[in-house]
Amino acid sequence: MSANGGTKAIVAALLANAGIAVTKFVAFLLTGSSSMLAESIHSVADSGNQGLLLLGGRRAKRAATPQHPFGYGRERYIYAFIVSIVLFSVGGLFALYEAYHKWSHAEGITSWHWVPVVVLVSAIIMETFSFRTAIKESNLVRGNQSWVRFVRRAKAPELPVVLLEDLGALVGLIFALFGVGMTLITGNGRWDAIGTAMIGVLLVVIAIILAIETKSLLLGEGAEAQEVAAIEKAVTDGPEFERIIHMKTLYLGPEELLVAAKVAVPAGDNAEVLARSINTVETRIRAAVPTARVIYLEPDIYSATAERAGAGTAAPASESGAAVGHPGS
């Protein structure tokens, strides 16, 4: 994912949510609508979340240190996970609490009847522009993937987070408009409570989806199948190595893939030939998969007997996971 594209979508969402939050708070103070209060808190939470994503992106750019030799790229995943917690607690649970309170003490909107409708319609227009920006930036990197697959498989968390937040904001505004509209029509404040509860449930669901997907990134994900295939082809495309004995991959950050492979070399190769072969293959790997920035290639002598016996030195080449070592030259 383009870091610039993600930042553009985050900034657009931040500006939209900050402006929307102010207008919603004003509408709540004038009308006392719980839907407006829930939506106000929702927009404040979203604004804070976008600030967290920007902070995570900035901190992830720090250079590697002896204590953190692989750098800080995965810090973007940590802040995205915090976003899901904020959305769940500050947005979703607060809205559900406010819905319960409003249901128990139902009051209609007795003054400034037109304010919440105007605010909500205006907010829908502003949020639509933010959502449109997120969609446009996502399409630049989504390719032919479905939206569900893009959210589930994206290694960079910012665009999927902003997409889901903006989608939740738009649907939440529609729920709020429903609750406020029915309250104005019927004079029954419980419709406002229903709209608030719908917002709360929506935010909790989105937060859980974000938490599940970000947790997978935090645990460590390997390369996609097409990336593994491209790496395998780069390794075996030349005369340097006979085959891949086994290989593991791990995303150290959204744009940094670690590749560790044990490769079979001809029995007669000397150290100088091996060094040249490793450098050549590493160059091919990086050309095939640009995110493969940390590469470890371990030369070994392939044994068909060991493979038939199920020894670790003859594991399937497509196996992926974690690896440790030092970057290739």
XYZ file of N, CA, C and O in Angstrom, residues 1-13 129-143 147 150 158-160 162-163 166:
144
model
N 0.833 -1.185 0.000
C 0.000 0.000 0.000
C 0.866 1.232 0.000
O 1.869 1.313 0.678
N 0.482 2.214 -0.747
C 1.205 3.481 -0.738
C 0.999 4.173 0.585
O -0.113 4.408 1.028
N 2.108 4.522 1.232
C 2.009 5.224 2.509
C 1.372 6.586 2.318
O 0.579 7.047 3.147
N 1.692 7.252 1.183
C 1.103 8.560 0.922
C -0.400 8.473 0.736
O -1.153 9.335 1.187
N -0.851 7.401 0.053
C -2.278 7.212 -0.149
C -3.004 7.007 1.157
O -4.076 7.554 1.391
N -2.398 6.212 2.053
C -3.002 5.986 3.356
C -3.074 7.263 4.160
O -4.080 7.559 4.804
N -2.005 8.068 4.124
C -1.984 9.323 4.865
C -3.034 10.288 4.337
O -3.714 10.973 5.120
N -3.192 10.348 3.024
C -4.190 11.239 2.423
C -5.592 10.871 2.896
O -6.388 11.746 3.251
N -5.896 9.572 2.921
C -7.220 9.125 3.368
C -7.418 9.427 4.851
O -8.515 9.823 5.276
N -6.377 9.247 5.657
C -6.479 9.507 7.092
C -6.736 10.988 7.353
O -7.602 11.360 8.154
N -5.981 11.863 6.678
C -6.143 13.300 6.876
C -7.532 13.753 6.451
O -8.177 14.564 7.135
N -8.020 13.221 5.319
C -9.369 13.579 4.857
C -10.411 13.173 5.888
O -11.335 13.939 6.199
N -10.263 11.966 6.449
C -11.209 11.494 7.459
C -11.099 12.320 8.738
O -12.118 12.626 9.379
N -17.717 12.520 1.240
C -16.467 12.949 0.599
C -15.268 12.224 1.209
O -14.349 11.810 0.490
N -15.269 12.058 2.533
C -14.180 11.331 3.192
C -14.159 9.872 2.737
O -13.093 9.322 2.428
N -15.333 9.244 2.682
C -15.433 7.847 2.264
C -14.990 7.692 0.814
O -14.311 6.726 0.445
N -15.355 8.682 -0.011
C -14.967 8.653 -1.424
C -13.441 8.705 -1.562
O -12.858 7.996 -2.396
N -12.785 9.515 -0.735
C -11.328 9.588 -0.765
C -10.705 8.253 -0.380
O -9.752 7.780 -1.006
N -11.253 7.622 0.671
C -10.739 6.324 1.116
C -10.913 5.268 0.026
O -10.015 4.439 -0.204
N -12.052 5.279 -0.650
C -12.300 4.323 -1.736
C -11.322 4.564 -2.889
O -10.734 3.625 -3.441
N -11.135 5.830 -3.245
C -10.246 6.170 -4.353
C -8.815 5.730 -4.061
O -8.151 5.130 -4.920
N -8.322 6.001 -2.856
C -6.960 5.608 -2.497
C -6.826 4.084 -2.404
O -5.794 3.518 -2.764
N -7.864 3.416 -1.917
C -7.836 1.954 -1.809
C -7.811 1.301 -3.180
O -7.133 0.284 -3.387
N -8.541 1.878 -4.123
C -8.587 1.303 -5.472
C -7.223 1.323 -6.156
O -6.957 0.516 -7.051
N -6.343 2.230 -5.724
C -5.010 2.306 -6.316
C -4.165 1.085 -5.971
O -3.222 0.752 -6.694
N -4.494 0.424 -4.851
C -3.696 -0.729 -4.413
C -4.517 -2.015 -4.317
O -3.959 -3.094 -4.130
N -5.822 -1.905 -4.466
C -6.698 -3.072 -4.275
C -6.602 -4.056 -5.422
O -6.749 -5.277 -5.236
N -6.334 -3.550 -6.627
C -6.298 -4.434 -7.786
C -7.662 -5.026 -8.079
O -8.688 -4.336 -8.005
N -13.744 -6.225 -2.028
C -13.543 -5.341 -0.874
C -13.340 -6.151 0.396
O -12.519 -5.777 1.251
N -9.830 -7.458 0.362
C -8.884 -6.358 0.559
C -8.756 -6.024 2.043
O -7.651 -5.863 2.566
N -3.888 0.986 7.522
C -4.537 2.296 7.559
C -5.776 2.398 6.670
O -6.839 2.834 7.122
N -5.652 2.007 5.396
C -6.800 2.141 4.501
C -7.979 1.269 4.918
O -9.114 1.745 4.930
N -7.774 -0.029 5.256
C -8.921 -0.806 5.737
C -9.578 -0.204 6.975
O -10.810 -0.203 7.096
N -9.640 3.046 7.895
C -10.377 4.251 7.506
C -11.630 3.882 6.711
O -12.698 4.490 6.890
N -11.512 2.880 5.843
C -12.680 2.439 5.076
C -13.815 1.996 5.992
O -14.974 2.415 5.835
N -15.215 4.986 8.018
C -16.065 5.866 7.215
C -17.387 5.196 6.865
O -18.443 5.839 6.866
